[in-house]
PDB file of C-alpha atoms in Angstrom:
ATOM      1  CA  MET A 530      46.785   0.965  26.820  1.00 55.00           C
ATOM      2  CA  SER A 531      44.786   3.237  29.297  1.00 57.00           C
ATOM      3  CA  ASP A 532      41.143   3.404  29.653  1.00 58.00           C
ATOM      4  CA  SER A 533      41.287   7.084  28.749  1.00 61.00           C
ATOM      5  CA  LEU A 534      42.584   6.425  25.410  1.00 65.00           C
ATOM      6  CA  LEU A 535      39.518   3.887  24.482  1.00 67.00           C
ATOM      7  CA  VAL A 536      36.762   5.469  22.354  1.00 65.00           C
ATOM      8  CA  PRO A 537      33.436   3.956  22.679  1.00 66.00           C
ATOM      9  CA  VAL A 538      32.163   2.205  19.601  1.00 71.00           C
ATOM     10  CA  ARG A 539      28.597   3.187  18.762  1.00 72.00           C
ATOM     11  CA  PRO A 540      26.382   1.178  16.126  1.00 67.00           C
ATOM     12  CA  ALA A 541      25.643   2.776  12.957  1.00 61.00           C
ATOM     13  CA  PRO A 542      22.448   4.515  12.743  1.00 63.00           C
ATOM     14  CA  VAL A 543      19.484   2.584  11.430  1.00 57.00           C
ATOM     15  CA  GLN A 544      18.629   3.810   8.269  1.00 55.00           C
ATOM     16  CA  THR A 545      14.749   4.048   7.680  1.00 60.00           C
ATOM     17  CA  VAL A 546      13.393   3.265   4.534  1.00 64.00           C
ATOM     18  CA  LEU A 547      10.690   5.786   3.835  1.00 74.00           C
ATOM     19  CA  ARG A 548       8.090   4.331   1.575  1.00 86.00           C
ATOM     20  CA  ALA A 549       5.770   6.335  -0.822  1.00 91.00           C
ATOM     21  CA  PRO A 550       2.260   5.806  -0.295  1.00 95.00           C
ATOM     22  CA  GLU A 551       0.360   4.201  -3.067  1.00 95.00           C
ATOM     23  CA  LEU A 552      -1.852   7.004  -4.744  1.00 97.00           C
ATOM     24  CA  SER A 553      -4.470   6.292  -7.293  1.00 97.00           C
ATOM     25  CA  GLY A 554      -4.044   7.726 -10.853  1.00 96.00           C
ATOM     26  CA  ARG A 555      -6.904  10.151 -10.011  1.00 97.00           C
ATOM     27  CA  GLU A 556      -5.209  11.245  -6.641  1.00 97.00           C
ATOM     28  CA  VAL A 557      -1.852  11.837  -8.457  1.00 96.00           C
ATOM     29  CA  GLU A 558      -3.792  13.940 -11.223  1.00 97.00           C
ATOM     30  CA  VAL A 559      -5.561  15.909  -8.492  1.00 97.00           C
ATOM     31  CA  LEU A 560      -2.250  16.366  -6.493  1.00 97.00           C
ATOM     32  CA  ARG A 561      -0.330  17.699  -9.292  1.00 96.00           C
ATOM     33  CA  ALA A 562      -3.140  19.998 -10.349  1.00 97.00           C
ATOM     34  CA  TRP A 563      -3.458  21.453  -6.875  1.00 96.00           C
ATOM     35  CA  ILE A 564       0.251  21.944  -6.380  1.00 95.00           C
ATOM     36  CA  LEU A 565       0.405  23.915  -9.599  1.00 94.00           C
ATOM     37  CA  ALA A 566      -2.753  25.854  -9.196  1.00 95.00           C
ATOM     38  CA  GLU A 567      -3.209  29.070  -7.113  1.00 93.00           C
ATOM     39  CA  THR A 568      -6.617  27.945  -5.859  1.00 93.00           C
ATOM     40  CA  LYS A 569      -8.911  24.802  -5.436  1.00 92.00           C
ATOM     41  CA  GLU A 570     -11.356  26.517  -7.683  1.00 95.00           C
ATOM     42  CA  GLN A 571      -8.677  26.448 -10.424  1.00 96.00           C
ATOM     43  CA  VAL A 572      -8.168  22.794 -10.006  1.00 97.00           C
ATOM     44  CA  CYS A 573     -12.089  22.405 -10.173  1.00 96.00           C
ATOM     45  CA  GLY A 574     -12.142  24.084 -13.506  1.00 96.00           C
ATOM     46  CA  GLN A 575      -9.248  22.129 -15.008  1.00 96.00           C
ATOM     47  CA  LEU A 576     -10.461  18.902 -14.008  1.00 97.00           C
ATOM     48  CA  PHE A 577     -14.290  19.459 -13.910  1.00 97.00           C
ATOM     49  CA  ILE A 578     -14.675  18.313 -10.494  1.00 97.00           C
ATOM     50  CA  ALA A 579     -16.446  20.047  -7.434  1.00 97.00           C
ATOM     51  CA  PRO A 580     -14.575  21.587  -4.742  1.00 96.00           C
ATOM     52  CA  GLY A 581     -15.564  19.084  -2.382  1.00 97.00           C
ATOM     53  CA  THR A 582     -14.119  16.450  -4.623  1.00 97.00           C
ATOM     54  CA  VAL A 583     -10.584  18.399  -4.608  1.00 97.00           C
ATOM     55  CA  LYS A 584     -10.741  18.396  -0.749  1.00 96.00           C
ATOM     56  CA  THR A 585     -11.620  14.885  -0.454  1.00 97.00           C
ATOM     57  CA  HIS A 586      -8.680  13.793  -2.614  1.00 97.00           C
ATOM     58  CA  ILE A 587      -6.152  15.984  -1.015  1.00 97.00           C
ATOM     59  CA  SER A 588      -7.485  14.759   2.561  1.00 97.00           C
ATOM     60  CA  ARG A 589      -6.923  10.984   1.472  1.00 98.00           C
ATOM     61  CA  ILE A 590      -3.512  12.009  -0.005  1.00 98.00           C
ATOM     62  CA  ARG A 591      -2.558  13.369   3.452  1.00 97.00           C
ATOM     63  CA  ASP A 592      -4.193  10.359   5.339  1.00 98.00           C
ATOM     64  CA  LYS A 593      -2.027   8.131   3.183  1.00 97.00           C
ATOM     65  CA  TYR A 594       1.177   9.938   3.890  1.00 97.00           C
ATOM     66  CA  SER A 595       0.450  10.210   7.504  1.00 97.00           C
ATOM     67  CA  GLN A 596      -0.134   6.367   7.457  1.00 96.00           C
ATOM     68  CA  ALA A 597       3.158   5.816   5.749  1.00 95.00           C
ATOM     69  CA  GLY A 598       4.876   7.713   8.717  1.00 95.00           C
ATOM     70  CA  ARG A 599       5.410  10.809   6.462  1.00 96.00           C
ATOM     71  CA  PRO A 600       2.995  13.514   7.363  1.00 96.00           C
ATOM     72  CA  ALA A 601       2.221  16.152   5.061  1.00 96.00           C
ATOM     73  CA  PRO A 602       0.090  18.888   6.701  1.00 97.00           C
ATOM     74  CA  THR A 603       0.820  21.640   4.258  1.00 97.00           C
ATOM     75  CA  LYS A 604       0.716  22.266   0.549  1.00 96.00           C
ATOM     76  CA  ALA A 605       4.565  22.927   0.637  1.00 96.00           C
ATOM     77  CA  SER A 606       5.192  19.655   2.743  1.00 97.00           C
ATOM     78  CA  LEU A 607       2.690  17.829  -0.060  1.00 96.00           C
ATOM     79  CA  LEU A 608       4.946  19.427  -2.845  1.00 96.00           C
ATOM     80  CA  ALA A 609       8.117  18.176  -1.103  1.00 96.00           C
ATOM     81  CA  ARG A 610       6.636  14.599  -0.849  1.00 96.00           C
ATOM     82  CA  ALA A 611       5.318  14.489  -4.462  1.00 95.00           C
ATOM     83  CA  LEU A 612       9.104  15.413  -5.587  1.00 96.00           C
ATOM     84  CA  GLN A 613      10.741  12.839  -3.221  1.00 95.00           C
ATOM     85  CA  ASP A 614       8.258  10.085  -4.416  1.00 96.00           C
ATOM     86  CA  GLY A 615       8.458  10.807  -8.182  1.00 95.00           C
ATOM     87  CA  TYR A 616       4.651  11.974  -8.540  1.00 95.00           C
ATOM     88  CA  LEU A 617       6.008  15.360  -9.558  1.00 94.00           C
ATOM     89  CA  ARG A 618       9.312  16.565 -11.305  1.00 92.00           C
ATOM     90  CA  LEU A 619      10.877  19.885 -10.963  1.00 91.00           C
ATOM     91  CA  ASP A 620      10.494  20.412 -14.822  1.00 91.00           C
ATOM     92  CA  GLN A 621       6.764  20.156 -14.297  1.00 85.00           C
ATOM     93  CA  ILE A 622       6.702  23.142 -11.808  1.00 83.00           C
TER      94      ILE A 622
END
């Protein structure tokens, strides 16, 4: 057999297991409300919390996703993460 017929064998790519960050019950509640709302003010009215509280929860959620190696800098990316991790289902949108 000639060397030109040999195909190099490459190892299979390593599968990285993506882990969901552990969100508190209140963080999940705020995340769901924020994803489904048009504005943070709607979340405030629905959950009876201040705008700064909504902002703090969303910031902490983003930090947890970043620490898990799965940054979610936009609302769309947080929606994707929430769906991937089971914090939100398509039938809830």
